[in-house]
mmCIF file of C-alpha atoms in Angstrom:
data_model
loop_
_atom_site.group_PDB
_atom_site.id
_atom_site.type_symbol
_atom_site.label_atom_id
_atom_site.label_comp_id
_atom_site.label_asym_id
_atom_site.label_seq_id
_atom_site.Cartn_x
_atom_site.Cartn_y
_atom_site.Cartn_z
ATOM 1 C CA MET A 249 117.630 -86.920 -154.457
ATOM 2 C CA GLY A 250 119.472 -85.114 -157.225
ATOM 3 C CA THR A 251 121.236 -86.805 -160.073
ATOM 4 C CA PRO A 252 125.049 -87.001 -159.789
ATOM 5 C CA PRO A 253 127.071 -84.658 -162.058
ATOM 6 C CA PRO A 254 128.171 -86.203 -165.345
ATOM 7 C CA GLN A 255 131.560 -87.862 -165.292
ATOM 8 C CA GLN A 256 134.295 -86.436 -167.510
ATOM 9 C CA PRO A 257 135.466 -89.019 -170.061
ATOM 10 C CA PRO A 258 138.962 -90.343 -169.325
ATOM 11 C CA ARG A 259 141.733 -88.886 -171.417
ATOM 12 C CA PRO A 260 143.365 -91.342 -173.815
ATOM 13 C CA ALA A 261 146.784 -92.536 -172.747
ATOM 14 C CA HIS A 262 148.414 -91.218 -175.916
ATOM 15 C CA ALA A 263 147.026 -87.666 -175.559
ATOM 16 C CA PRO A 264 149.649 -85.086 -174.551
ATOM 17 C CA ALA A 265 149.328 -83.382 -171.195
ATOM 18 C CA PRO A 266 148.003 -79.821 -171.315
ATOM 19 C CA PRO A 267 150.786 -77.207 -171.384
ATOM 20 C CA ARG A 268 151.673 -75.646 -168.050
ATOM 21 C CA THR A 269 152.974 -72.085 -167.951
ATOM 22 C CA PRO A 270 156.428 -71.997 -166.338
ATOM 23 C CA PRO A 271 157.117 -69.796 -163.304
ATOM 24 C CA ARG A 272 157.445 -66.121 -164.175
ATOM 25 C CA GLN A 273 160.957 -65.932 -162.706
ATOM 26 C CA SER A 274 162.390 -68.504 -165.086
ATOM 27 C CA LEU A 275 163.782 -69.032 -168.563
ATOM 28 C CA LEU A 276 162.862 -72.398 -170.029
ATOM 29 C CA ILE A 277 163.447 -74.219 -173.322
ATOM 30 C CA SER A 278 161.170 -77.173 -173.994
ATOM 31 C CA LYS A 279 159.660 -78.660 -177.171
ATOM 32 C CA ARG A 280 161.151 -75.998 -179.459
ATOM 33 C CA LEU A 281 159.713 -73.166 -177.348
ATOM 34 C CA LEU A 282 161.617 -70.588 -175.328
ATOM 35 C CA TRP A 283 159.585 -69.494 -172.304
ATOM 36 C CA VAL A 284 160.577 -66.126 -170.806
ATOM 37 C CA HIS A 285 158.570 -64.979 -167.781
ATOM 38 C CA GLY A 286 155.505 -66.886 -168.954
ATOM 39 C CA ALA A 287 155.701 -65.782 -172.619
ATOM 40 C CA ALA A 288 156.506 -68.338 -175.322
ATOM 41 C CA TYR A 289 158.860 -67.694 -178.271
ATOM 42 C CA PRO A 290 159.332 -70.368 -180.971
ATOM 43 C CA LEU A 291 163.034 -71.097 -181.353
ATOM 44 C CA GLU A 292 162.804 -70.898 -185.157
ATOM 45 C CA ASN A 293 161.638 -67.258 -184.869
ATOM 46 C CA ILE A 294 164.674 -66.109 -182.867
ATOM 47 C CA VAL A 295 167.091 -64.054 -184.951
ATOM 48 C CA ARG A 296 169.503 -62.770 -182.307
ATOM 49 C CA VAL A 297 170.462 -63.436 -178.688
ATOM 50 C CA HIS A 298 172.939 -61.081 -177.053
ATOM 51 C CA THR A 299 173.868 -59.345 -173.812
ATOM 52 C CA PHE A 300 174.425 -55.638 -173.254
ATOM 53 C CA ASP A 301 174.291 -52.980 -170.561
ATOM 54 C CA LEU A 302 170.872 -51.327 -170.368
ATOM 55 C CA THR A 303 171.912 -47.769 -169.501
ATOM 56 C CA PRO A 304 169.492 -44.944 -168.658
ATOM 57 C CA ARG A 305 169.453 -41.918 -170.975
ATOM 58 C CA ARG A 306 170.402 -39.574 -168.137
ATOM 59 C CA GLY A 307 171.598 -36.743 -170.366
ATOM 60 C CA ALA A 308 168.477 -36.872 -172.520
ATOM 61 C CA ALA A 309 166.250 -36.917 -169.428
ATOM 62 C CA PHE A 310 167.996 -33.845 -167.988
ATOM 63 C CA ALA A 311 167.805 -31.993 -171.315
ATOM 64 C CA ARG A 312 164.110 -32.856 -171.591
ATOM 65 C CA PHE A 313 163.535 -31.493 -168.085
ATOM 66 C CA LEU A 314 165.338 -28.233 -168.915
ATOM 67 C CA LYS A 315 163.133 -27.781 -171.963
ATOM 68 C CA ARG A 316 159.841 -28.649 -170.280
ATOM 69 C CA GLY A 317 160.778 -27.086 -166.961
ATOM 70 C CA GLY A 318 161.868 -23.847 -168.582
ATOM 71 C CA VAL A 319 158.573 -23.455 -170.409
ATOM 72 C CA THR A 320 156.669 -24.358 -167.235
ATOM 73 C CA LEU A 321 158.556 -21.771 -165.194
ATOM 74 C CA LEU A 322 157.832 -19.076 -167.768
ATOM 75 C CA ILE A 323 154.134 -19.938 -167.629
ATOM 76 C CA LEU A 324 154.242 -19.896 -163.823
ATOM 77 C CA LEU A 325 155.904 -16.450 -163.769
ATOM 78 C CA LEU A 326 153.329 -15.130 -166.227
ATOM 79 C CA LEU A 327 150.474 -16.444 -164.110
ATOM 80 C CA MET A 328 152.005 -14.944 -160.969
ATOM 81 C CA TRP A 329 152.250 -11.580 -162.704
ATOM 82 C CA ILE A 330 148.609 -11.812 -163.819
ATOM 83 C CA SER A 331 147.527 -12.760 -160.305
ATOM 84 C CA ASP A 332 149.413 -9.846 -158.752
ATOM 85 C CA ALA A 333 148.154 -7.389 -161.366
ATOM 86 C CA THR A 334 144.513 -8.353 -160.872
ATOM 87 C CA SER A 335 144.473 -8.917 -157.108
ATOM 88 C CA GLY A 336 142.470 -6.427 -155.145
ATOM 89 C CA GLY A 337 140.312 -5.577 -158.141
ATOM 90 C CA TRP A 338 136.635 -6.186 -158.590
ATOM 91 C CA GLY A 339 134.325 -7.797 -161.120
ATOM 92 C CA SER A 340 136.054 -9.525 -163.986
ATOM 93 C CA SER A 341 139.536 -8.702 -162.625
ATOM 94 C CA SER A 342 138.795 -10.674 -159.468
ATOM 95 C CA ASP A 343 137.564 -13.630 -161.544
ATOM 96 C CA LEU A 344 140.722 -13.478 -163.631
ATOM 97 C CA SER A 345 142.833 -13.528 -160.491
ATOM 98 C CA GLU A 346 141.047 -16.679 -159.272
ATOM 99 C CA VAL A 347 141.564 -18.417 -162.613
ATOM 100 C CA ALA A 348 145.247 -17.467 -162.586
ATOM 101 C CA GLY A 349 145.588 -18.841 -159.044
ATOM 102 C CA PHE A 350 144.023 -22.155 -160.061
ATOM 103 C CA LEU A 351 146.271 -22.407 -163.119
ATOM 104 C CA MET A 352 149.331 -21.723 -160.957
ATOM 105 C CA ILE A 353 148.467 -24.753 -158.823
ATOM 106 C CA VAL A 354 148.173 -26.905 -161.958
ATOM 107 C CA VAL A 355 151.500 -25.618 -163.288
ATOM 108 C CA VAL A 356 153.251 -26.278 -159.949
ATOM 109 C CA PHE A 357 152.009 -29.889 -159.974
ATOM 110 C CA ALA A 358 153.218 -30.239 -163.575
ATOM 111 C CA LEU A 359 156.651 -28.942 -162.566
ATOM 112 C CA ILE A 360 156.813 -31.438 -159.679
ATOM 113 C CA TYR A 361 155.908 -34.236 -162.103
ATOM 114 C CA TYR A 362 158.673 -33.182 -164.518
ATOM 115 C CA ILE A 363 161.204 -33.138 -161.679
ATOM 116 C CA GLY A 364 160.173 -36.608 -160.518
ATOM 117 C CA ASP A 365 160.263 -37.955 -164.079
ATOM 118 C CA MET A 366 163.769 -36.611 -164.574
ATOM 119 C CA LEU A 367 165.073 -37.911 -161.215
ATOM 120 C CA SER A 368 163.642 -41.388 -161.862
ATOM 121 C CA VAL A 369 165.870 -41.649 -164.944
ATOM 122 C CA VAL A 370 168.956 -39.860 -163.586
ATOM 123 C CA PHE A 371 169.145 -42.093 -160.515
ATOM 124 C CA ALA A 372 168.109 -45.321 -162.268
ATOM 125 C CA GLY A 373 170.669 -48.091 -162.275
ATOM 126 C CA THR A 374 172.392 -49.807 -165.189
ATOM 127 C CA HIS A 375 171.284 -53.396 -165.813
ATOM 128 C CA HIS A 376 173.274 -56.109 -167.545
ATOM 129 C CA VAL A 377 170.604 -57.903 -169.567
ATOM 130 C CA LEU A 378 170.072 -60.674 -172.082
ATOM 131 C CA ALA A 379 167.928 -59.778 -175.090
ATOM 132 C CA VAL A 380 166.113 -62.330 -177.233
ATOM 133 C CA GLU A 381 165.006 -60.771 -180.519
ATOM 134 C CA THR A 382 162.576 -62.396 -182.936
ATOM 135 C CA ASN A 383 161.941 -61.870 -186.635
ATOM 136 C CA GLY A 384 158.905 -59.794 -185.634
ATOM 137 C CA ARG A 385 158.863 -56.836 -183.273
ATOM 138 C CA SER A 386 159.025 -58.860 -180.047
ATOM 139 C CA THR A 387 162.038 -58.615 -177.757
ATOM 140 C CA ALA A 388 162.402 -60.383 -174.406
ATOM 141 C CA LEU A 389 164.700 -58.969 -171.720
ATOM 142 C CA VAL A 390 165.944 -60.723 -168.582
ATOM 143 C CA THR A 391 168.638 -59.863 -166.077
ATOM 144 C CA ALA A 392 170.957 -62.044 -164.012
ATOM 145 C CA PRO A 393 174.663 -62.097 -163.077
ATOM 146 C CA ARG A 394 176.861 -61.359 -166.084
ATOM 147 C CA GLU A 395 178.455 -64.809 -166.164
ATOM 148 C CA GLN A 396 175.078 -66.541 -166.134
ATOM 149 C CA LEU A 397 173.767 -64.395 -169.000
ATOM 150 C CA ASN A 398 176.829 -65.153 -171.114
ATOM 151 C CA GLU A 399 176.257 -68.880 -170.543
ATOM 152 C CA LEU A 400 172.570 -68.510 -171.457
ATOM 153 C CA VAL A 401 173.505 -66.899 -174.787
ATOM 154 C CA VAL A 402 175.572 -69.963 -175.679
ATOM 155 C CA SER A 403 172.888 -72.371 -174.452
ATOM 156 C CA ILE A 404 170.074 -70.688 -176.389
ATOM 157 C CA ALA A 405 172.177 -70.490 -179.553
ATOM 158 C CA GLU A 406 172.958 -74.201 -179.298
ATOM 159 C CA ALA A 407 169.323 -75.070 -178.572
ATOM 160 C CA ILE A 408 168.169 -73.455 -181.824
ATOM 161 C CA ASP A 409 169.958 -76.206 -183.786
ATOM 162 C CA LYS A 410 169.053 -79.076 -181.425
ATOM 163 C CA PRO A 411 165.513 -80.485 -181.807
ATOM 164 C CA ASP A 412 165.536 -82.130 -178.351
ATOM 165 C CA ALA A 413 167.151 -79.249 -176.419
ATOM 166 C CA GLU A 414 166.043 -78.616 -172.822
ATOM 167 C CA LEU A 415 167.026 -75.727 -170.554
ATOM 168 C CA HIS A 416 165.797 -74.284 -167.279
ATOM 169 C CA ALA A 417 167.367 -71.257 -165.588
ATOM 170 C CA HIS A 418 166.279 -68.785 -162.927
ATOM 171 C CA VAL A 419 166.407 -65.151 -164.031
ATOM 172 C CA ALA A 420 164.991 -61.837 -162.845
ATOM 173 C CA SER A 421 162.514 -59.543 -164.545
ATOM 174 C CA LEU A 422 163.058 -55.816 -165.096
ATOM 175 C CA ALA A 423 160.733 -53.248 -163.535
ATOM 176 C CA ILE A 424 160.929 -50.702 -166.361
ATOM 177 C CA THR A 425 157.887 -48.632 -167.262
ATOM 178 C CA ASN A 426 159.333 -46.614 -170.159
ATOM 179 C CA TYR A 427 161.946 -48.310 -172.330
ATOM 180 C CA GLY A 428 162.413 -45.033 -174.213
ATOM 181 C CA ASN A 429 164.470 -43.823 -171.243
ATOM 182 C CA TYR A 430 167.185 -46.437 -171.890
ATOM 183 C CA HIS A 431 169.935 -47.078 -174.425
ATOM 184 C CA PHE A 432 169.432 -50.445 -176.120
ATOM 185 C CA GLY A 433 172.999 -51.034 -177.253
ATOM 186 C CA ASN A 434 174.162 -50.079 -180.741
ATOM 187 C CA ALA A 435 171.694 -49.515 -183.567
ATOM 188 C CA VAL A 436 172.869 -49.999 -187.157
ATOM 189 C CA ASN A 437 170.904 -48.192 -189.867
ATOM 190 C CA MET A 438 171.518 -49.378 -193.452
ATOM 191 C CA TYR A 439 170.354 -47.578 -196.572
ATOM 192 C CA GLY A 440 171.129 -49.040 -199.972
ATOM 193 C CA GLY A 441 173.480 -51.884 -200.752
ATOM 194 C CA SER A 442 176.954 -50.399 -200.272
ATOM 195 C CA GLY A 443 178.872 -47.857 -198.262
ATOM 196 C CA ASN A 444 176.977 -48.533 -195.009
ATOM 197 C CA THR A 445 179.196 -47.155 -192.243
ATOM 198 C CA GLY A 446 176.800 -45.609 -189.718
ATOM 199 C CA VAL A 447 176.494 -46.977 -186.187
ATOM 200 C CA SER A 448 174.311 -45.142 -183.642
ATOM 201 C CA ARG A 449 175.487 -45.619 -180.029
#
């Protein structure tokens, strides 16, 4: 008869309960922490909370496709010319024709990828989002109805100055794979101590 497993010692009554990660579809403020989709941000590290329209860079995506697609088409035409010029030959010319045919397949797949990449940005929707920026490089983004996001901005700003603040709201996450394809509001670049007038939109 085996020995029973050792009993875990009881936790003292004054010990705090272990932290529980909030649901991923929620925004929560508790004990000076802002939880966004399971990630924690200390309230004292938040430097800005604001809403803006996250708009796809449709023009930039189309211009990028014209540049990459144009080069790809030129390569494809060159390979087609090489394949036609060497077809029906023998020896090394036949080998060159086979290599050109293989490269044409690769180039066609690359062109299809460029088209899909461009269409995914051109037909992407605009999201009204709330951004929580910290004094590091971290930024949290959530989306919800516009009125709810505006109320959350006020609630988070008030919670920063209230030690006992509590907040729980349901929000949605963004399925964005490349944030470089979106405009993140206005960017202000400052150089020196006076005469700073540049705003990049």
